[in-house]
């Protein structure tokens, strides 16, 4: 049966790869860095033949924080618990496994119990993410200022102010399989199929701080046929990519059972960089998360607690310049969750969770107001590296439709604004 389990998982991966491998020549992660340049460079190159009018200083303030946040978010995407549902313990009186509780288990967190020797659990889930904020800054009105390349000329004080509307949506279909090797040891695999849509519309304006002498044309403009008045331009990009995401393998070992009222388990997740990072289908980095799961239960109420540490490798999404293939370390994090699932009836369970992640040395952005050489104010983005907390709440329900078939519904909502966030998942 174990052999069949891994053969089925492999077949799902191969079939999904064949069906969903598309848009390989259109890389979503490169859209923002090269949004303003036809030749694929970062920033603006204006059509002035007399000098190289290139504005690129603000590249780090626009594309890098978003790509890095996407990599971090993908590494932390909540996945439904692959070993929840019907849990069994061996009843010496009956000489057979019996359901440990009426609760059908948590949705996004793990409990200590395993599913039982030679038992198999399979699940299909769908999650929808519509990201609307990054560190509290509205993605629909992301400001950024591009400054002129270093020059001794007075027109080097001119700059380009932009306001960009970013639309980032993720559809995640995931297949889960869990197999009980023993009464205390489970192995699981999660295979996500990702569909990511990214669109950006940016309104750019040249702010002329330098006034040329009479009879001398303006040095900076968008339209060479109208150098005097062409100070605004609109830029847009829109694309979708689909394919396999980052596969996650999990093993869980129940090290201690508290008679018939709970237990303690040690577990580990290994996230493989199988998703195409350039198309935002994966984090682009190996991830390892050892964690502990502590759970208690009565016949109807089952509190549970998880705590772990997420280690991540390096990825092009976390590099300073993805156009050059630079790689950077995806921030590590301390992950924790606490919640309770309540068996309202033997067929209906309600689940409540608080999910908290402490991100170490992550990238954060904030909106600032600054002024130029003429005293004119403008909006810009400030980037800093710091540690911070991301906190979510979750509420859901599980319904036993018959025998061993479960239908689950869940909503995740943010409790703070740190990081790249969706209002509701």
Short mmCIF file of C-alpha atoms in Angstrom, two decimals:
data_model
loop_
_atom_site.label_atom_id
_atom_site.label_comp_id
_atom_site.label_asym_id
_atom_site.label_seq_id
_atom_site.Cartn_x
_atom_site.Cartn_y
_atom_site.Cartn_z
CA UNK A 1 0.00 0.00 0.00
CA UNK A 2 2.89 2.37 0.74
CA UNK A 3 4.31 1.71 -2.72
CA UNK A 4 0.92 2.53 -4.24
CA UNK A 5 0.81 5.75 -2.18
CA UNK A 6 4.09 7.05 -3.62
CA UNK A 7 3.25 5.84 -7.13
CA UNK A 8 -0.01 7.81 -6.99
CA UNK A 9 1.79 10.93 -5.73
CA UNK A 10 4.34 10.66 -8.54
CA UNK A 11 1.64 10.24 -11.15
CA UNK A 12 -0.15 13.37 -9.94
CA UNK A 13 3.06 15.39 -10.25
CA UNK A 14 3.84 14.13 -13.77
CA UNK A 15 0.30 14.66 -15.07
CA UNK A 16 0.02 18.12 -13.54
CA UNK A 17 3.38 19.14 -14.98
CA UNK A 18 2.33 18.09 -18.46
CA UNK A 19 -1.06 19.79 -18.26
CA UNK A 20 -0.04 23.03 -16.60
CA UNK A 21 3.42 23.79 -17.98
CA UNK A 22 2.77 26.97 -19.91
CA UNK A 23 3.79 30.63 -20.19
CA UNK A 24 7.42 29.64 -19.70
CA UNK A 25 8.56 32.50 -21.92
CA UNK A 26 6.67 35.10 -19.87
CA UNK A 27 8.14 35.58 -16.42
CA UNK A 28 5.89 37.31 -13.91
CA UNK A 29 8.71 38.18 -11.50
CA UNK A 30 10.41 40.24 -14.23
CA UNK A 31 7.34 42.35 -15.02
CA UNK A 32 7.75 45.05 -12.38
CA UNK A 33 11.54 45.52 -12.66
CA UNK A 34 11.29 45.97 -16.44
CA UNK A 35 7.86 47.64 -16.56
CA UNK A 36 9.19 51.00 -17.79
CA UNK A 37 11.89 49.80 -20.17
CA UNK A 38 11.39 48.23 -23.60
CA UNK A 39 14.85 46.63 -23.53
CA UNK A 40 14.24 44.73 -20.30
CA UNK A 41 16.38 46.95 -18.06
CA UNK A 42 15.33 48.37 -14.73
CA UNK A 43 13.96 51.89 -14.61
CA UNK A 44 13.39 54.47 -17.36
CA UNK A 45 15.51 55.30 -20.38
CA UNK A 46 14.02 58.44 -21.93
CA UNK A 47 14.27 59.17 -25.70
CA UNK A 48 16.87 61.95 -25.58
CA UNK A 49 19.69 61.47 -28.07
CA UNK A 50 21.89 64.18 -26.55
CA UNK A 51 22.48 62.39 -23.24
CA UNK A 52 21.69 59.11 -21.52
CA UNK A 53 18.52 60.06 -19.62
CA UNK A 54 18.30 57.02 -17.39
CA UNK A 55 16.33 56.90 -14.13
CA UNK A 56 16.77 53.76 -12.07
CA UNK A 57 17.73 54.51 -8.48
CA UNK A 58 14.33 53.49 -7.15
CA UNK A 59 14.45 49.96 -8.52
CA UNK A 60 15.18 48.64 -5.03
CA UNK A 61 12.17 50.55 -3.73
CA UNK A 62 9.68 48.96 -6.10
CA UNK A 63 10.42 45.50 -7.44
CA UNK A 64 12.80 44.05 -4.85
CA UNK A 65 10.55 44.37 -1.77
CA UNK A 66 7.54 42.93 -3.59
CA UNK A 67 9.42 39.97 -5.09
CA UNK A 68 11.05 39.26 -1.74
CA UNK A 69 7.68 39.46 0.02
CA UNK A 70 6.18 37.07 -2.53
CA UNK A 71 8.98 34.56 -1.91
CA UNK A 72 8.46 34.85 1.84
CA UNK A 73 4.68 34.56 1.50
CA UNK A 74 4.91 31.48 -0.73
CA UNK A 75 7.17 29.83 1.85
CA UNK A 76 4.46 30.47 4.47
CA UNK A 77 1.30 29.79 2.46
CA UNK A 78 -1.13 28.06 4.80
CA UNK A 79 -1.97 24.52 3.78
CA UNK A 80 -4.75 22.37 5.13
CA UNK A 81 -3.53 19.90 7.74
CA UNK A 82 -2.76 16.71 5.77
CA UNK A 83 -3.40 14.43 8.74
CA UNK A 84 -6.63 15.74 10.18
CA UNK A 85 -10.02 14.13 9.87
CA UNK A 86 -10.65 10.73 11.38
CA UNK A 87 -8.08 9.86 14.05
CA UNK A 88 -7.82 6.48 15.72
CA UNK A 89 -6.30 4.95 18.85
CA UNK A 90 -6.04 1.28 19.71
CA UNK A 91 -8.69 0.22 22.23
CA UNK A 92 -7.35 -2.77 24.22
CA UNK A 93 -10.86 -3.62 25.40
CA UNK A 94 -12.18 -3.95 21.87
CA UNK A 95 -8.92 -5.16 20.39
CA UNK A 96 -9.30 -2.72 17.47
CA UNK A 97 -8.72 0.94 16.58
CA UNK A 98 -11.52 3.34 17.52
CA UNK A 99 -12.11 7.02 16.82
CA UNK A 100 -10.34 9.04 19.49
CA UNK A 101 -12.89 11.88 19.61
CA UNK A 102 -16.02 13.20 17.99
CA UNK A 103 -14.06 16.22 16.76
CA UNK A 104 -12.96 15.88 13.13
CA UNK A 105 -9.74 17.75 13.83
CA UNK A 106 -8.17 21.10 12.98
CA UNK A 107 -7.95 22.55 9.48
CA UNK A 108 -4.66 24.46 9.25
CA UNK A 109 -2.73 23.11 12.22
CA UNK A 110 -1.54 19.68 13.26
CA UNK A 111 -2.54 17.57 16.24
CA UNK A 112 -0.38 14.93 17.86
CA UNK A 113 -2.43 11.88 16.92
CA UNK A 114 -1.64 9.88 13.78
CA UNK A 115 -4.16 8.30 11.45
CA UNK A 116 -3.24 4.70 12.30
CA UNK A 117 -1.14 1.95 10.79
CA UNK A 118 -1.82 1.27 7.11
CA UNK A 119 -4.55 3.89 7.00
CA UNK A 120 -4.66 6.29 4.08
CA UNK A 121 -5.93 9.87 3.97
CA UNK A 122 -6.48 11.79 0.73
CA UNK A 123 -7.68 15.37 0.28
CA UNK A 124 -8.17 17.96 -2.44
CA UNK A 125 -8.25 21.62 -1.45
CA UNK A 126 -8.61 24.97 -3.17
CA UNK A 127 -7.45 28.33 -1.78
CA UNK A 128 -7.82 31.79 -3.26
CA UNK A 129 -5.50 34.68 -2.37
CA UNK A 130 -6.06 38.25 -3.52
CA UNK A 131 -3.21 40.30 -2.08
CA UNK A 132 -4.13 43.92 -1.46
CA UNK A 133 -1.54 45.31 0.99
CA UNK A 134 2.16 45.14 1.70
CA UNK A 135 3.05 46.28 5.23
CA UNK A 136 -0.16 48.28 5.30
CA UNK A 137 0.59 50.09 2.02
CA UNK A 138 -2.26 49.76 -0.47
CA UNK A 139 -1.07 47.84 -3.55
CA UNK A 140 -3.51 49.86 -5.67
CA UNK A 141 -1.58 53.09 -5.03
CA UNK A 142 2.07 52.13 -4.59
CA UNK A 143 4.20 55.28 -4.91
CA UNK A 144 7.80 55.25 -6.09
CA UNK A 145 10.33 57.84 -7.21
CA UNK A 146 13.00 57.20 -9.85
CA UNK A 147 16.00 59.50 -9.72
CA UNK A 148 18.45 60.40 -12.45
CA UNK A 149 21.67 58.47 -12.78
CA UNK A 150 24.64 60.31 -11.18
CA UNK A 151 25.63 63.39 -13.17
CA UNK A 152 27.22 66.78 -12.54
CA UNK A 153 24.66 68.53 -14.75
CA UNK A 154 21.90 70.54 -13.02
CA UNK A 155 19.17 68.58 -14.82
CA UNK A 156 20.21 65.57 -12.69
CA UNK A 157 17.83 66.90 -10.02
CA UNK A 158 14.84 66.01 -12.20
CA UNK A 159 13.05 62.84 -11.15
CA UNK A 160 10.13 60.63 -12.20
CA UNK A 161 7.28 60.10 -9.75
CA UNK A 162 5.08 57.02 -10.22
CA UNK A 163 1.90 55.63 -8.72
CA UNK A 164 1.35 51.97 -9.50
CA UNK A 165 -1.69 49.74 -9.10
CA UNK A 166 -0.64 46.12 -8.57
CA UNK A 167 -3.10 43.25 -8.87
CA UNK A 168 -1.75 39.93 -7.56
CA UNK A 169 -4.03 36.90 -7.31
CA UNK A 170 -3.19 33.27 -6.57
CA UNK A 171 -5.37 30.21 -7.09
CA UNK A 172 -3.92 27.18 -5.31
CA UNK A 173 -5.20 23.65 -5.86
CA UNK A 174 -3.51 21.11 -3.59
CA UNK A 175 -3.61 17.32 -3.45
CA UNK A 176 -2.69 15.74 -0.11
CA UNK A 177 -1.86 12.19 0.78
CA UNK A 178 -1.03 10.73 4.19
CA UNK A 179 -0.09 7.14 4.96
CA UNK A 180 0.26 5.58 8.39
CA UNK A 181 3.50 3.63 8.52
CA UNK A 182 2.86 2.60 12.12
CA UNK A 183 0.38 3.53 14.82
CA UNK A 184 2.71 6.40 15.75
CA UNK A 185 4.33 7.43 12.45
CA UNK A 186 2.75 9.15 9.42
CA UNK A 187 4.25 10.32 6.15
CA UNK A 188 2.53 12.93 3.97
CA UNK A 189 2.95 14.78 0.71
CA UNK A 190 1.29 18.01 -0.46
CA UNK A 191 1.28 18.71 -4.20
CA UNK A 192 0.13 22.27 -5.06
CA UNK A 193 -0.96 23.34 -8.52
CA UNK A 194 -0.65 27.11 -8.82
CA UNK A 195 -2.32 29.69 -11.01
CA UNK A 196 -0.88 33.18 -10.51
CA UNK A 197 -2.10 36.39 -12.11
CA UNK A 198 -0.10 39.62 -11.94
CA UNK A 199 -1.13 42.93 -13.48
CA UNK A 200 0.39 46.37 -13.02
CA UNK A 201 -0.67 49.80 -14.27
CA UNK A 202 1.67 52.68 -13.50
CA UNK A 203 1.12 56.39 -13.99
CA UNK A 204 4.52 58.12 -14.41
CA UNK A 205 5.24 61.86 -14.30
CA UNK A 206 8.50 63.68 -14.97
CA UNK A 207 9.03 66.34 -12.30
CA UNK A 208 11.27 69.07 -13.73
CA UNK A 209 13.35 70.68 -11.04
CA UNK A 210 15.83 72.06 -13.58
CA UNK A 211 14.82 74.98 -15.80
CA UNK A 212 17.00 75.15 -18.94
CA UNK A 213 18.19 78.53 -20.33
CA UNK A 214 15.97 80.29 -22.85
CA UNK A 215 16.13 78.62 -26.26
CA UNK A 216 17.44 75.35 -24.79
CA UNK A 217 15.06 72.35 -25.04
CA UNK A 218 13.98 70.37 -22.02
CA UNK A 219 16.30 67.38 -21.47
CA UNK A 220 13.66 64.97 -20.11
CA UNK A 221 10.45 63.95 -21.87
CA UNK A 222 8.51 60.83 -22.87
CA UNK A 223 7.51 61.85 -26.42
CA UNK A 224 10.35 63.14 -28.65
CA UNK A 225 7.80 64.91 -30.85
CA UNK A 226 6.68 67.00 -27.88
CA UNK A 227 9.73 67.56 -25.63
CA UNK A 228 8.24 70.61 -23.97
CA UNK A 229 4.95 69.17 -22.80
CA UNK A 230 5.39 65.39 -22.70
CA UNK A 231 5.78 64.84 -18.95
CA UNK A 232 3.31 62.01 -18.29
CA UNK A 233 3.03 58.46 -19.53
CA UNK A 234 1.13 55.29 -18.67
CA UNK A 235 2.75 51.84 -18.44
CA UNK A 236 0.99 48.49 -18.07
CA UNK A 237 1.76 44.78 -17.95
CA UNK A 238 -0.50 41.80 -17.47
CA UNK A 239 0.20 38.06 -17.42
CA UNK A 240 -0.79 34.72 -15.90
CA UNK A 241 1.26 31.61 -15.18
CA UNK A 242 0.24 28.11 -14.11
CA UNK A 243 2.13 25.05 -12.99
CA UNK A 244 3.37 22.88 -10.15
CA UNK A 245 4.20 24.76 -6.96
CA UNK A 246 6.61 23.80 -4.20
CA UNK A 247 6.02 20.22 -3.06
CA UNK A 248 5.99 19.67 0.70
CA UNK A 249 6.84 16.37 2.37
CA UNK A 250 5.92 15.80 6.02
CA UNK A 251 6.68 13.17 8.59
CA UNK A 252 5.04 13.09 12.02
CA UNK A 253 5.88 10.90 15.01
CA UNK A 254 3.73 10.73 18.12
CA UNK A 255 6.33 10.54 20.87
CA UNK A 256 3.95 10.67 23.84
CA UNK A 257 0.33 9.79 24.42
CA UNK A 258 -1.51 11.19 27.42
CA UNK A 259 -3.60 8.09 28.07
CA UNK A 260 -6.78 8.83 26.11
CA UNK A 261 -6.69 12.63 26.22
CA UNK A 262 -4.04 13.82 23.78
CA UNK A 263 -0.39 13.61 22.98
CA UNK A 264 2.83 15.20 21.81
CA UNK A 265 4.26 14.75 18.32
CA UNK A 266 7.43 15.82 16.60
CA UNK A 267 7.22 16.53 12.89
CA UNK A 268 9.14 18.04 10.02
CA UNK A 269 8.20 19.63 6.69
CA UNK A 270 10.56 19.70 3.74
CA UNK A 271 9.51 22.15 1.02
CA UNK A 272 11.21 21.51 -2.30
CA UNK A 273 11.79 24.37 -4.81
CA UNK A 274 9.85 22.63 -7.58
CA UNK A 275 7.78 25.70 -8.50
CA UNK A 276 9.06 28.17 -11.09
CA UNK A 277 10.19 31.14 -9.00
CA UNK A 278 10.47 33.43 -12.03
CA UNK A 279 6.75 32.86 -12.62
CA UNK A 280 5.91 33.22 -8.89
CA UNK A 281 4.79 29.58 -8.77
CA UNK A 282 7.27 28.76 -6.02
CA UNK A 283 9.59 30.37 -3.51
CA UNK A 284 12.71 29.27 -5.39
CA UNK A 285 14.28 28.10 -2.12
CA UNK A 286 14.54 24.88 -0.15
CA UNK A 287 12.62 25.05 3.12
CA UNK A 288 12.87 22.88 6.23
CA UNK A 289 10.50 23.25 9.17
CA UNK A 290 10.82 21.03 12.23
CA UNK A 291 7.91 21.55 14.61
CA UNK A 292 6.10 20.11 17.60
CA UNK A 293 2.37 19.49 17.92
CA UNK A 294 0.66 19.26 21.29
CA UNK A 295 -3.03 18.39 21.47
CA UNK A 296 -5.65 17.47 24.05
CA UNK A 297 -9.20 16.31 23.62
CA UNK A 298 -12.37 15.31 25.29
CA UNK A 299 -15.12 13.70 23.31
CA UNK A 300 -16.10 17.06 21.80
CA UNK A 301 -13.44 19.73 22.50
CA UNK A 302 -9.84 19.47 21.29
CA UNK A 303 -7.34 22.32 21.84
CA UNK A 304 -4.06 22.12 19.92
CA UNK A 305 -0.75 23.98 19.78
CA UNK A 306 2.03 24.02 17.17
CA UNK A 307 5.44 25.64 17.30
CA UNK A 308 8.29 25.31 14.82
CA UNK A 309 11.13 27.00 13.01
CA UNK A 310 11.11 27.59 9.24
CA UNK A 311 14.56 27.63 7.65
CA UNK A 312 14.78 28.80 4.03
CA UNK A 313 17.55 28.76 1.46
CA UNK A 314 18.34 31.41 -1.15
CA UNK A 315 16.19 32.46 -4.08
CA UNK A 316 16.28 34.87 -7.02
CA UNK A 317 13.08 36.39 -5.63
CA UNK A 318 15.01 37.55 -2.56
CA UNK A 319 17.98 38.91 -4.53
CA UNK A 320 18.64 42.62 -4.94
CA UNK A 321 18.30 42.49 -8.74
CA UNK A 322 16.34 39.64 -10.27
CA UNK A 323 17.18 40.89 -13.78
CA UNK A 324 20.80 39.94 -13.11
CA UNK A 325 19.89 36.63 -11.46
CA UNK A 326 21.06 37.83 -8.03
CA UNK A 327 20.06 35.49 -5.20
CA UNK A 328 19.27 36.34 -1.61
CA UNK A 329 18.26 34.49 1.52
CA UNK A 330 14.53 34.06 2.03
CA UNK A 331 13.95 35.11 5.66
CA UNK A 332 13.63 32.39 8.29
CA UNK A 333 10.71 32.44 10.68
CA UNK A 334 9.42 31.12 13.98
CA UNK A 335 5.99 29.65 13.30
CA UNK A 336 3.29 29.03 15.89
CA UNK A 337 -0.40 28.28 16.05
CA UNK A 338 -2.99 27.77 18.75
CA UNK A 339 -6.59 26.83 18.41
CA UNK A 340 -9.44 24.56 19.25
CA UNK A 341 -11.78 22.34 17.27
CA UNK A 342 -15.21 21.64 18.70
CA UNK A 343 -17.34 18.68 17.73
CA UNK A 344 -20.80 20.22 17.63
CA UNK A 345 -22.17 16.83 16.61
CA UNK A 346 -20.51 13.62 15.50
CA UNK A 347 -20.75 14.91 11.91
CA UNK A 348 -19.99 18.63 12.36
CA UNK A 349 -16.83 20.23 13.78
CA UNK A 350 -16.00 23.92 14.11
CA UNK A 351 -12.33 24.97 14.11
CA UNK A 352 -10.76 28.21 15.37
CA UNK A 353 -7.07 29.12 15.11
CA UNK A 354 -4.62 31.97 15.58
CA UNK A 355 -1.57 31.67 13.31
CA UNK A 356 1.51 33.71 14.22
CA UNK A 357 4.85 33.92 12.39
CA UNK A 358 7.91 35.84 13.54
CA UNK A 359 9.89 36.82 10.43
CA UNK A 360 13.60 37.37 10.98
CA UNK A 361 15.45 40.04 8.98
CA UNK A 362 12.67 40.47 6.47
CA UNK A 363 12.06 43.35 4.07
CA UNK A 364 9.44 45.93 5.01
CA UNK A 365 8.19 49.01 3.20
CA UNK A 366 6.49 52.18 4.39
CA UNK A 367 5.02 55.21 2.64
CA UNK A 368 6.92 58.45 3.25
CA UNK A 369 6.54 62.08 2.23
CA UNK A 370 9.68 63.86 1.00
CA UNK A 371 10.50 67.12 -0.76
CA UNK A 372 12.68 68.02 -3.73
CA UNK A 373 15.10 70.91 -4.35
CA UNK A 374 12.18 73.27 -5.07
CA UNK A 375 10.32 72.32 -1.88
CA UNK A 376 7.70 70.30 -3.75
CA UNK A 377 6.48 67.28 -1.75
CA UNK A 378 6.05 63.80 -3.18
CA UNK A 379 5.17 60.30 -1.99
CA UNK A 380 7.80 57.57 -1.98
CA UNK A 381 8.50 54.13 -0.52
CA UNK A 382 11.11 53.53 2.15
CA UNK A 383 12.66 50.06 2.44
CA UNK A 384 14.19 48.62 5.57
CA UNK A 385 15.26 45.22 6.85
CA UNK A 386 13.85 44.23 10.21
CA UNK A 387 12.14 41.44 12.10
CA UNK A 388 8.37 41.54 12.46
CA UNK A 389 5.26 39.50 13.27
CA UNK A 390 2.56 38.29 10.88
CA UNK A 391 -0.66 37.25 12.64
CA UNK A 392 -3.79 35.69 11.16
CA UNK A 393 -7.04 34.35 12.53
CA UNK A 394 -8.91 31.43 11.01
CA UNK A 395 -12.39 30.00 11.39
CA UNK A 396 -13.76 26.94 9.65
CA UNK A 397 -16.15 24.02 9.68
CA UNK A 398 -15.89 20.32 8.81
CA UNK A 399 -18.90 18.29 7.81
CA UNK A 400 -18.95 14.49 7.60
CA UNK A 401 -21.04 13.89 4.48
CA UNK A 402 -21.00 10.14 4.90
CA UNK A 403 -18.68 7.35 6.01
CA UNK A 404 -15.15 8.78 5.64
CA UNK A 405 -15.95 11.72 3.34
CA UNK A 406 -15.37 15.23 4.74
CA UNK A 407 -16.27 18.63 3.34
CA UNK A 408 -14.28 21.54 4.80
CA UNK A 409 -14.71 25.30 4.55
CA UNK A 410 -12.32 27.84 6.06
CA UNK A 411 -11.57 31.56 6.04
CA UNK A 412 -8.29 33.17 7.09
CA UNK A 413 -8.29 36.86 7.99
CA UNK A 414 -5.39 39.12 8.90
CA UNK A 415 -4.96 40.43 12.43
CA UNK A 416 -2.17 42.85 11.52
CA UNK A 417 -0.80 44.48 8.37
CA UNK A 418 2.82 43.28 8.38
CA UNK A 419 4.04 41.59 5.20
CA UNK A 420 2.28 40.90 1.91
CA UNK A 421 -1.33 40.29 2.90
CA UNK A 422 -4.78 39.47 1.63
CA UNK A 423 -7.84 40.76 3.44
CA UNK A 424 -9.42 37.28 3.52
CA UNK A 425 -8.18 33.89 2.26
#
